[in-house]
Coordinates of C-alpha atoms in Angstrom, one line a residue:
Chain A
M233 CA -23.5 -7.0 1.3
T234 CA -20.1 -8.0 -0.2
F235 CA -16.7 -8.0 1.5
W236 CA -14.0 -6.6 -0.8
G237 CA -11.4 -6.0 1.9
V238 CA -11.3 -7.5 5.4
R239 CA -7.7 -7.0 6.5
G240 CA -6.5 -4.4 8.9
S241 CA -3.5 -2.1 9.0
I242 CA -1.7 -3.0 5.7
P243 CA -2.5 -5.1 2.6
T244 CA -1.1 -8.5 2.9
P245 CA -0.7 -10.1 -0.6
D246 CA 0.9 -13.1 1.1
E247 CA 0.3 -16.8 0.9
P248 CA -0.6 -17.4 4.6
Q249 CA -3.5 -14.8 4.3
A250 CA -4.7 -15.7 0.7
R251 CA -7.9 -17.5 1.6
Y252 CA -9.5 -14.8 3.9
G253 CA -7.8 -12.1 1.8
G254 CA -5.3 -9.4 2.1
N255 CA -7.1 -6.3 1.0
T256 CA -7.7 -3.5 3.5
P257 CA -11.3 -2.5 4.5
C258 CA -14.1 -2.1 2.0
V259 CA -17.6 -3.5 2.3
L260 CA -20.2 -2.8 -0.4
L261 CA -23.9 -2.5 0.3
S262 CA -26.1 -2.5 -2.7
S263 CA -29.6 -3.2 -3.7
A264 CA -31.6 -3.2 -6.9
D265 CA -33.1 0.2 -6.4
G266 CA -31.3 1.7 -3.4
P267 CA -28.2 3.8 -3.1
L268 CA -24.7 2.3 -3.5
I269 CA -22.8 2.4 -0.2
S270 CA -19.1 1.5 0.4
L271 CA -18.0 1.2 3.9
D272 CA -14.4 2.4 3.9
G273 CA -12.0 3.0 1.0
G274 CA -9.1 0.6 1.7
M275 CA -7.4 -1.4 -1.0
G276 CA -10.6 -3.5 -1.6
F277 CA -12.2 -0.3 -2.8
R278 CA -9.9 -0.3 -5.8
W279 CA -11.0 -3.7 -6.9
M280 CA -14.7 -3.2 -6.0
T281 CA -14.9 0.0 -8.1
A282 CA -12.9 -1.6 -10.9
E283 CA -15.8 -4.1 -11.1
L284 CA -18.3 -1.2 -11.1
M285 CA -16.6 0.1 -14.3
A286 CA -18.4 -2.6 -16.3
G287 CA -21.6 -0.9 -15.4
K288 CA -22.7 2.7 -14.8
A289 CA -19.4 3.8 -13.4
G290 CA -17.7 3.1 -16.7
R291 CA -20.2 5.4 -18.4
G292 CA -19.9 8.2 -15.8
Q293 CA -23.3 7.6 -14.4
E294 CA -22.5 6.1 -11.0
N295 CA -23.4 7.7 -7.7
L296 CA -21.5 6.2 -4.8
H297 CA -21.5 7.0 -1.1
L298 CA -18.3 6.2 0.7
M299 CA -18.4 6.1 4.5
L300 CA -15.1 6.3 6.3
A301 CA -14.5 4.9 9.8
H302 CA -11.5 7.2 9.9
C303 CA -8.7 8.3 7.7
H304 CA -6.0 5.9 8.7
W305 CA -4.2 4.7 5.5
D306 CA -5.8 1.3 5.5
H307 CA -9.2 2.9 5.2
I308 CA -8.4 5.3 2.4
Q309 CA -5.5 3.9 0.4
G310 CA -7.7 2.5 -2.4
I311 CA -9.3 5.8 -3.3
P312 CA -6.5 7.3 -5.6
F313 CA -6.2 4.0 -7.5
S314 CA -10.0 3.6 -8.1
P315 CA -10.7 3.8 -11.8
M316 CA -14.2 5.3 -11.3
M317 CA -12.6 8.4 -9.7
Y318 CA -11.2 9.3 -13.1
V319 CA -14.5 9.1 -15.1
A320 CA -16.3 12.4 -15.4
G321 CA -19.9 12.3 -14.5
N322 CA -19.5 9.8 -11.6
R323 CA -20.4 11.3 -8.3
V324 CA -18.8 10.2 -5.1
T325 CA -19.9 11.5 -1.7
I326 CA -17.4 10.9 1.1
H327 CA -18.9 10.8 4.6
G328 CA -16.7 11.1 7.6
R329 CA -15.3 13.2 10.4
Q330 CA -12.5 15.6 10.6
S331 CA -9.3 14.1 11.8
F332 CA -6.7 16.5 10.4
E333 CA -6.3 20.2 10.7
G334 CA -8.9 21.8 8.5
G335 CA -11.3 18.9 8.0
L336 CA -12.0 15.8 6.1
R337 CA -11.2 17.2 2.6
E338 CA -7.9 18.5 3.8
T339 CA -7.1 15.1 5.3
L340 CA -7.7 13.4 2.1
L341 CA -5.8 16.0 0.1
H342 CA -2.7 15.0 2.0
Q343 CA -3.1 11.5 0.5
V344 CA -2.8 12.9 -3.0
N345 CA -0.2 15.5 -2.3
P346 CA 2.0 15.2 -5.4
S347 CA 5.1 14.4 -3.3
Y348 CA 3.4 11.1 -2.4
C349 CA 1.0 10.4 -5.3
P350 CA 1.3 11.8 -8.8
V351 CA -2.3 11.4 -9.7
P352 CA -4.7 14.0 -11.1
N353 CA -6.2 15.6 -8.1
F354 CA -9.9 14.8 -8.1
F355 CA -10.3 16.2 -4.6
L356 CA -9.5 19.6 -6.0
L357 CA -11.4 18.9 -9.1
Q358 CA -8.4 20.1 -11.1
D359 CA -8.6 17.4 -13.7
V360 CA -11.3 15.7 -15.4
G361 CA -12.7 13.1 -13.0
A362 CA -15.6 12.2 -10.7
T363 CA -17.4 14.9 -8.8
V364 CA -16.4 14.5 -5.2
E365 CA -18.4 15.9 -2.4
F366 CA -17.5 15.9 1.3
H367 CA -20.0 15.4 4.1
E368 CA -18.5 16.2 7.5
I369 CA -20.8 14.4 9.8
K370 CA -22.2 16.7 12.4
D371 CA -25.8 15.5 12.8
P372 CA -25.5 11.8 13.7
V373 CA -28.6 10.8 11.8
F374 CA -28.9 11.4 8.0
Q375 CA -30.8 10.1 5.1
I376 CA -29.4 8.8 1.7
D377 CA -32.5 8.4 -0.4
R378 CA -34.6 5.8 1.5
V379 CA -31.7 4.6 3.6
R380 CA -31.3 5.9 7.2
V381 CA -27.8 6.3 8.4
T382 CA -26.7 6.8 12.1
S383 CA -23.1 7.6 12.7
L384 CA -21.6 7.9 16.2
E385 CA -18.1 8.4 17.5
L386 CA -16.4 5.4 19.0
P387 CA -13.5 5.3 21.4
R388 CA -10.0 4.2 20.4
G389 CA -8.1 4.2 23.7
N390 CA -6.2 7.4 23.9
R391 CA -6.3 8.0 20.1
L392 CA -8.6 10.1 18.0
A393 CA -12.2 8.7 17.9
C394 CA -13.5 7.0 14.8
S395 CA -16.9 6.7 13.3
G396 CA -19.3 3.8 13.6
Y397 CA -22.3 3.4 11.3
R398 CA -25.7 1.9 11.5
I399 CA -27.4 1.6 8.1
E400 CA -31.1 0.8 7.9
D401 CA -33.0 0.0 4.7
R402 CA -36.5 -1.5 4.4
G403 CA -36.4 -3.1 7.9
K404 CA -32.8 -4.5 7.5
T405 CA -29.9 -3.2 9.6
V406 CA -26.2 -3.4 9.1
A407 CA -23.9 -2.1 11.8
Y408 CA -20.3 -1.3 11.0
L409 CA -18.0 -0.9 14.0
T410 CA -14.3 -1.1 13.2
D411 CA -11.2 0.4 14.7
V412 CA -12.8 0.6 18.1
E413 CA -11.2 0.1 21.5
Y414 CA -13.5 -0.1 24.5
P415 CA -12.7 1.3 27.9
Q416 CA -11.7 -1.6 30.1
G417 CA -12.2 -3.8 27.1
D418 CA -15.9 -3.8 27.8
P419 CA -18.3 -2.9 25.0
G420 CA -21.1 -2.5 27.7
T421 CA -19.3 0.7 28.7
T422 CA -20.0 2.4 25.4
P423 CA -23.6 3.4 24.8
A424 CA -22.8 4.5 21.2
A425 CA -21.7 1.0 20.3
L426 CA -24.9 -0.5 21.8
E427 CA -27.1 2.0 20.0
L428 CA -25.5 1.4 16.6
A429 CA -25.6 -2.4 17.0
R430 CA -29.0 -2.8 18.6
G431 CA -30.9 -5.6 17.0
A432 CA -28.8 -5.5 13.8
D433 CA -29.2 -8.2 11.2
L434 CA -25.5 -8.1 10.7
L435 CA -22.8 -6.5 12.9
I436 CA -19.5 -6.1 11.2
H437 CA -16.9 -5.6 14.0
D438 CA -13.2 -5.2 14.5
A439 CA -11.6 -8.4 15.8
Q440 CA -7.9 -7.6 15.2
F441 CA -6.5 -9.0 18.4
L442 CA -6.7 -12.1 20.4
P443 CA -7.7 -11.7 24.1
E444 CA -4.1 -12.7 25.1
E445 CA -2.6 -10.0 22.8
V446 CA -4.7 -7.1 24.1
Q447 CA -2.6 -6.3 27.2
E448 CA 0.5 -5.3 25.2
R449 CA -1.5 -3.5 22.5
M450 CA -3.4 -1.0 24.6
N451 CA -4.2 2.2 22.7
W452 CA -3.7 0.6 19.3
G453 CA -7.4 1.2 18.8
H454 CA -8.7 -2.3 18.2
S455 CA -10.9 -5.0 19.6
T456 CA -10.8 -8.8 20.1
Y457 CA -13.2 -11.4 18.8
R458 CA -14.5 -11.8 22.3
Q459 CA -15.5 -8.1 22.5
A460 CA -17.1 -8.2 19.1
V461 CA -19.2 -11.2 20.1
E462 CA -20.0 -9.6 23.5
L463 CA -21.4 -6.5 21.8
A464 CA -23.5 -8.7 19.5
N465 CA -24.7 -10.6 22.6
L466 CA -25.6 -7.4 24.5
A467 CA -27.2 -5.7 21.5
G468 CA -29.1 -8.7 20.3
C469 CA -27.6 -8.9 16.8
R470 CA -28.6 -11.7 14.5
R471 CA -25.2 -12.2 13.0
V472 CA -21.7 -10.9 13.6
A473 CA -18.8 -10.8 11.1
L474 CA -15.4 -10.7 12.6
F475 CA -13.5 -8.1 10.6
H476 CA -10.2 -6.1 10.3
H477 CA -7.9 -9.1 10.7
D478 CA -4.4 -8.5 12.0
P479 CA -2.0 -8.5 9.1
G480 CA 0.0 -11.3 10.7
R481 CA -3.1 -13.6 11.3
T482 CA -2.9 -16.7 9.0
D483 CA -5.9 -18.4 7.4
E484 CA -5.5 -21.3 9.8
E485 CA -5.4 -19.0 12.8
L486 CA -8.6 -17.3 11.6
D487 CA -10.3 -20.7 11.3
A488 CA -9.4 -21.4 14.9
L489 CA -10.5 -17.9 16.0
E490 CA -13.9 -18.5 14.4
L491 CA -14.5 -21.6 16.6
Q492 CA -13.3 -19.8 19.7
A493 CA -15.6 -16.9 18.9
R494 CA -18.6 -19.2 18.4
A495 CA -18.1 -20.6 21.8
V496 CA -18.7 -17.3 23.5
A497 CA -21.8 -16.4 21.4
R498 CA -25.2 -16.3 23.2
G499 CA -27.5 -16.1 20.3
P500 CA -25.8 -14.5 17.4
E501 CA -24.4 -16.5 14.5
V502 CA -20.6 -15.8 14.3
F503 CA -18.4 -16.0 11.2
V504 CA -15.1 -14.6 10.1
A505 CA -15.3 -12.0 7.3
R506 CA -13.7 -13.3 4.1
E507 CA -12.9 -11.3 1.0
G508 CA -15.4 -12.1 -1.8
L509 CA -18.1 -13.3 0.6
S510 CA -21.6 -11.9 -0.2
L511 CA -24.7 -12.0 2.0
E512 CA -28.2 -11.3 1.0
L513 CA -30.0 -9.5 3.8
Chain B
M575 CA 26.3 -11.5 -1.6
E576 CA 22.6 -12.2 -1.9
L577 CA 19.7 -10.4 -3.5
T578 CA 16.2 -11.1 -2.3
F579 CA 13.0 -9.6 -3.7
W580 CA 10.4 -8.9 -0.9
G581 CA 8.2 -6.7 -3.1
V582 CA 8.1 -6.5 -6.9
R583 CA 4.7 -4.9 -7.7
G584 CA 4.3 -1.3 -8.8
S585 CA 1.8 1.4 -7.8
F586 CA -0.1 -0.4 -5.1
P587 CA -0.1 -3.7 -3.3
V588 CA -2.1 -6.4 -5.1
A589 CA -3.7 -9.0 -2.8
R590 CA -5.7 -10.7 -5.6
P591 CA -5.5 -14.2 -7.1
H592 CA -4.1 -13.0 -10.4
A593 CA -0.8 -11.8 -8.8
R594 CA -0.1 -14.6 -6.4
R595 CA 2.7 -16.3 -8.1
F596 CA 5.0 -13.3 -8.9
G597 CA 3.8 -11.5 -5.8
G598 CA 1.7 -8.4 -4.9
N599 CA 3.8 -6.5 -2.4
T600 CA 5.1 -3.1 -3.4
P601 CA 8.9 -2.6 -4.0
C602 CA 11.4 -3.8 -1.5
V603 CA 14.8 -5.4 -2.4
Q604 CA 17.3 -6.7 0.1
V605 CA 21.0 -6.9 -0.7
A606 CA 22.7 -8.9 2.0
A607 CA 26.5 -9.2 2.3
E608 CA 28.7 -10.4 5.1
G609 CA 27.7 -8.4 8.2
S610 CA 25.5 -5.8 6.5
H611 CA 21.9 -5.3 5.8
L612 CA 21.0 -3.1 2.9
V613 CA 17.4 -2.5 1.7
I614 CA 16.2 -0.6 -1.3
D615 CA 12.7 0.9 -1.0
A616 CA 10.1 0.4 1.7
G617 CA 7.0 -0.8 -0.1
T618 CA 4.8 -3.3 1.7
G619 CA 7.4 -6.1 1.1
I620 CA 9.5 -4.6 3.9
R621 CA 7.0 -5.8 6.5
R622 CA 8.0 -9.5 6.1
L623 CA 11.6 -8.6 5.6
G624 CA 11.5 -6.8 9.0
Q625 CA 10.1 -9.9 10.7
R626 CA 12.8 -12.0 9.1
L627 CA 15.6 -9.7 10.1
L628 CA 14.4 -9.6 13.7
S629 CA 14.6 -13.4 13.8
Q630 CA 18.3 -13.0 13.0
D631 CA 19.8 -11.9 16.3
E632 CA 22.8 -10.0 14.9
A633 CA 20.7 -7.7 12.7
R634 CA 20.7 -4.3 14.4
D635 CA 22.1 -1.9 11.9
F636 CA 20.2 -1.2 8.7
T637 CA 20.8 0.9 5.6
L638 CA 17.7 1.8 3.7
L639 CA 17.8 3.5 0.3
I640 CA 14.6 5.3 -0.9
S641 CA 14.4 5.9 -4.6
H642 CA 11.5 8.4 -4.1
P643 CA 8.6 9.1 -1.7
H644 CA 5.6 7.9 -3.7
W645 CA 3.3 5.7 -1.6
D646 CA 4.4 2.4 -3.1
H647 CA 8.0 3.0 -2.1
I648 CA 7.4 4.1 1.5
Q649 CA 4.1 2.7 2.7
G650 CA 5.7 -0.4 4.4
F651 CA 8.0 1.6 6.7
P652 CA 5.4 2.0 9.5
Y653 CA 5.2 -1.8 9.6
F654 CA 9.0 -2.4 9.6
E655 CA 9.3 -4.0 13.0
P656 CA 13.0 -3.3 13.6
A657 CA 12.0 0.4 13.8
Y658 CA 10.2 -0.5 17.0
Q659 CA 13.3 -1.9 18.7
P660 CA 15.3 0.4 20.9
D661 CA 18.7 -1.1 20.0
V662 CA 18.2 -0.8 16.3
E663 CA 19.8 1.9 14.1
I664 CA 18.3 2.7 10.7
S665 CA 20.1 5.0 8.2
I666 CA 17.8 6.2 5.5
F667 CA 19.5 7.5 2.4
S668 CA 17.9 9.4 -0.4
I669 CA 18.8 12.0 -3.0
Q670 CA 18.9 15.7 -1.9
R671 CA 15.6 17.4 -2.1
Q672 CA 15.1 21.2 -2.0
E673 CA 11.6 21.0 -0.5
D674 CA 9.5 18.3 1.0
K675 CA 12.4 16.6 2.7
L676 CA 12.1 12.8 3.0
E677 CA 12.0 13.1 6.8
T678 CA 9.0 15.4 6.6
L679 CA 7.3 13.1 4.2
F680 CA 7.9 10.0 6.4
S681 CA 6.7 12.0 9.4
G682 CA 3.6 13.0 7.4
Q683 CA 2.9 9.4 6.6
Q684 CA 2.7 8.7 10.3
H685 CA 0.7 11.8 11.2
V686 CA -1.8 10.9 13.9
A687 CA -4.7 11.3 11.4
F688 CA -3.2 8.4 9.3
F689 CA -1.3 6.1 11.6
P690 CA -1.4 5.4 15.4
T691 CA 2.4 5.9 16.1
P692 CA 4.2 9.1 15.0
L693 CA 7.6 8.6 13.4
E694 CA 9.2 10.6 16.2
Q695 CA 8.0 8.1 18.8
L696 CA 9.6 5.0 17.2
P697 CA 12.1 3.6 19.7
S698 CA 14.8 2.9 17.2
R699 CA 17.4 5.4 16.2
I700 CA 16.5 6.7 12.7
R701 CA 18.7 9.0 10.7
F702 CA 17.8 10.6 7.4
L703 CA 20.8 11.2 5.2
E704 CA 20.7 13.2 2.0
M705 CA 22.9 12.1 -0.8
E706 CA 24.4 14.6 -3.2
E707 CA 23.7 13.6 -6.8
G708 CA 26.7 11.8 -8.4
Q709 CA 28.8 11.8 -5.2
P710 CA 29.4 8.3 -4.0
V711 CA 28.9 7.4 -0.3
E712 CA 30.0 4.4 1.7
A713 CA 27.4 2.5 3.7
S714 CA 27.1 -1.1 4.9
G715 CA 30.3 -1.9 3.0
F716 CA 28.8 -0.7 -0.3
R717 CA 29.8 2.2 -2.5
I718 CA 26.6 3.9 -3.4
C719 CA 25.9 6.5 -6.0
T720 CA 22.5 8.1 -6.9
L721 CA 21.4 10.0 -10.0
R722 CA 18.0 11.5 -10.8
L723 CA 15.6 9.8 -13.1
N724 CA 12.7 10.9 -15.4
H725 CA 9.7 10.4 -13.1
P726 CA 7.2 12.9 -11.6
G727 CA 8.8 14.8 -8.8
V728 CA 12.3 14.1 -7.6
A729 CA 13.2 10.4 -8.1
S730 CA 16.5 8.7 -8.3
G731 CA 18.2 5.4 -9.2
F732 CA 21.1 3.8 -7.4
R733 CA 24.3 2.1 -8.3
L734 CA 25.8 -0.2 -5.7
E735 CA 29.3 -1.6 -5.8
R736 CA 31.0 -4.1 -3.6
D737 CA 33.6 -6.9 -4.0
G738 CA 33.8 -6.1 -7.7
F739 CA 30.1 -6.6 -8.2
T740 CA 27.8 -3.8 -9.5
L741 CA 24.1 -3.7 -9.2
A742 CA 21.9 -0.9 -10.6
Y743 CA 18.4 -0.1 -9.4
V744 CA 16.7 1.9 -12.1
C745 CA 13.1 2.4 -11.0
D746 CA 10.8 4.3 -11.2
V747 CA 11.7 5.7 -14.6
A748 CA 10.1 6.8 -17.8
P749 CA 12.0 7.0 -21.1
S750 CA 13.3 10.5 -21.9
R751 CA 12.5 10.5 -25.6
D752 CA 8.9 11.9 -25.2
L753 CA 8.3 13.9 -22.1
L754 CA 10.1 15.5 -19.2
L755 CA 8.2 14.3 -16.1
A756 CA 10.8 15.1 -13.4
D757 CA 10.7 18.4 -11.6
P758 CA 13.0 20.7 -13.7
R759 CA 16.4 21.7 -12.4
P760 CA 17.1 25.4 -12.3
G761 CA 19.8 26.6 -14.7
I762 CA 19.3 23.9 -17.4
S763 CA 17.0 23.8 -20.3
Q764 CA 14.2 21.3 -20.3
D765 CA 15.6 19.5 -23.4
A766 CA 19.1 19.4 -22.0
F767 CA 17.8 18.1 -18.7
R768 CA 15.8 15.4 -20.5
R769 CA 18.9 14.2 -22.2
E770 CA 20.8 14.3 -19.0
L771 CA 18.2 12.1 -17.3
F772 CA 18.5 9.6 -20.2
E773 CA 22.3 9.6 -19.8
N774 CA 21.8 9.0 -16.0
Q775 CA 20.3 5.6 -16.7
I776 CA 23.3 4.6 -18.7
R777 CA 25.7 5.9 -16.0
L778 CA 23.9 4.0 -13.3
A779 CA 24.0 0.8 -15.4
E780 CA 27.5 1.2 -16.9
G781 CA 29.1 -2.2 -17.0
A782 CA 26.8 -3.4 -14.2
D783 CA 26.5 -7.1 -13.5
L784 CA 22.8 -6.6 -12.9
V785 CA 20.2 -4.0 -13.5
I786 CA 16.8 -4.0 -11.8
Y787 CA 14.6 -2.1 -14.2
D788 CA 11.1 -0.6 -14.3
T789 CA 9.3 -2.8 -16.9
F790 CA 5.8 -1.7 -15.8
F791 CA 4.4 -1.2 -19.4
T792 CA 4.2 -3.0 -22.6
P793 CA 4.9 -0.6 -25.6
R794 CA 1.2 -0.4 -26.3
E795 CA 0.4 0.5 -22.7
Y796 CA 3.1 3.1 -22.6
A797 CA 1.7 4.9 -25.7
E798 CA -1.5 5.5 -23.8
R799 CA 0.1 6.5 -20.5
R800 CA 3.3 8.2 -21.3
H801 CA 2.9 10.6 -18.4
W802 CA 2.8 7.9 -15.7
G803 CA 6.5 7.7 -15.4
H804 CA 7.3 4.1 -16.3
S805 CA 9.1 2.2 -18.9
T806 CA 9.0 -1.0 -21.0
L807 CA 11.3 -4.0 -21.3
E808 CA 12.4 -2.6 -24.7
D809 CA 13.6 0.6 -22.9
G810 CA 15.5 -1.5 -20.3
L811 CA 17.2 -3.6 -23.0
E812 CA 18.3 -0.5 -24.8
I813 CA 19.8 0.9 -21.6
C814 CA 21.6 -2.4 -20.9
R815 CA 23.0 -2.6 -24.4
L816 CA 24.3 1.0 -24.3
A817 CA 25.7 0.5 -20.8
A818 CA 27.1 -3.0 -21.6
A819 CA 25.2 -4.4 -18.6
E820 CA 24.8 -8.2 -18.4
N821 CA 21.6 -9.0 -16.6
L822 CA 18.2 -7.3 -16.5
F823 CA 15.5 -8.0 -13.9
M824 CA 12.0 -7.1 -15.0
F825 CA 10.6 -5.3 -11.9
H826 CA 7.8 -3.0 -10.7
H827 CA 5.1 -5.1 -12.4
N828 CA 1.9 -3.5 -13.4
P829 CA -0.8 -4.2 -10.8
E830 CA -3.3 -5.4 -13.5
R831 CA -0.8 -7.8 -14.9
S832 CA -1.7 -11.4 -14.2
D833 CA 0.8 -14.1 -13.5
D834 CA 0.0 -15.8 -16.8
E835 CA 0.5 -12.6 -18.7
L836 CA 3.7 -11.9 -17.0
A837 CA 5.0 -15.4 -17.7
V838 CA 4.3 -14.9 -21.4
L839 CA 6.0 -11.4 -21.4
F840 CA 9.0 -12.9 -19.7
E841 CA 9.4 -15.7 -22.3
E842 CA 9.3 -13.1 -25.1
A843 CA 11.7 -10.9 -23.1
R844 CA 14.2 -13.6 -22.8
K845 CA 14.3 -14.0 -26.6
M846 CA 14.5 -10.3 -27.1
G847 CA 17.3 -10.1 -24.6
E848 CA 19.4 -12.6 -26.5
S849 CA 19.4 -10.4 -29.5
H850 CA 20.7 -7.5 -27.3
G851 CA 23.3 -9.6 -25.5
V852 CA 21.4 -9.2 -22.3
E853 CA 20.2 -12.0 -20.1
V854 CA 16.6 -11.2 -18.9
H855 CA 15.2 -12.4 -15.5
V856 CA 11.9 -11.6 -13.9
A857 CA 11.7 -10.4 -10.3
C858 CA 9.6 -12.8 -8.3
E859 CA 8.7 -12.1 -4.6
G860 CA 10.5 -14.4 -2.2
Q861 CA 13.3 -15.4 -4.6
T862 CA 16.9 -15.0 -3.6
W863 CA 19.8 -14.8 -6.0
N864 CA 23.5 -15.4 -5.3
L865 CA 25.6 -12.5 -6.7
E866 CA 29.2 -13.1 -7.6
K867 CA 31.4 -11.4 -10.1
G868 CA 30.6 -13.0 -13.4
G869 CA 27.7 -15.0 -12.1
L870 CA 24.2 -14.9 -11.0
T871 CA 22.5 -18.0 -9.6
P872 CA 19.2 -18.5 -8.0
C873 CA 19.3 -19.8 -4.4
E874 CA 17.1 -22.8 -3.5

């Protein structure tokens, strides 16, 4: 598992955020003989796939599964700038749920509408480029080769729901729950969150807000480090990565937040997700 | 009058170590003069500009010029905090468009599928004003003129005049010698329109004290990507020479360009500029320049 983008909302190429990183969400899951899975296609996706170009992606032989939490800009904005999308032969399967009239494909088509983005349109397969397939998630459990994926809808206050993921491969489990806002701020109220996170070796969880900020940010669709750790406590996770950092949060503030979060953990190991950090599971 | 670069990077924001020195935010340029706040383009650089403006109590009335609606020129607007203040007024100017009006595109950017708060629910008063090509308007104490440029879709540059100082913003633009990339204009042949778009660059920069220019490519990169809609330093120097403009700012840096590479290109560019009678500068995020007739000095 490698973090390529950990920042929420908008990329922050700014000095105060340089150490933890300013790219928007992208987490790569890879193994020697398993499928390649990218959690979200934020700006980190651009740099992650640029690195893949040195291997099979550069020869048009890559097969990538991209799982979207939702289609907010920070989760999809790296896709049109990804070099592997322009190499014929590459296959990219985009998994997610409808959030725009007409479905997932139509939502992503809006991003590459020529008024906004003068790139060849790989979603319409009009120009030479990767073969893109769309998987609108209906059945919450599906298989990618030997990997079992569970995807459930998560609440976001009064906004459209987003998708959380549980990915199981050879006895190891990663749970990815970002852009989630729990009713009454209590993850215990949300069975889907508990089910996705249950016993996970690694829980990657939204921690955009501080507990003292949450009152004035109701319905923004995010969590606090306290809620992230609370879910890890309840679900018996081994580790929890605090993720989707507020664009204004400085490196020093994230250092402090990590200590505060560790203080409320009852079992799980807690750390702040940092761009470039890799973990062997 | 002061010029501040809040975002200088082209295409997409670059939060990577190779771009830290010159900056990775997408285009946003502030021109501040007594009692007025004018901003060109709303790339990600506008986020921190907004925070700065809000910390200055008197800032309540903003003029925002949008060169064109490609992502890197509008993606910061949903994070422009003054737009969330009820007593703020934002006037957004752009060239007239027949279809896909700028307001529709801004609204589309904040559709509920993509962003939590719709444009229509922002508490500030936001007005979209279309400028007629070549017809100057007055805003924030500036005389502003816009002309179309050779770039995919409908894109335009700006010429700003105030207190005898002239600044031209010529970005995003491709040279007109090879391809017509802009949406054609009815009633004019493609070749004639291509020539007109070239002339437009000169008209915008005519006698300007300062030209902010799209120097995205090296000549070799341009040869491979002529259809992308960007230029080279050499193209900018040619325009400045023909327009008798004094200073050129290299701008809209290639996202792949490292700080070290850009520093080398800038050194070469300065020497090339001397032979064209143009002083070359490089846009660096966070830098402020003092603009006065006959002078351009960096602020501390």
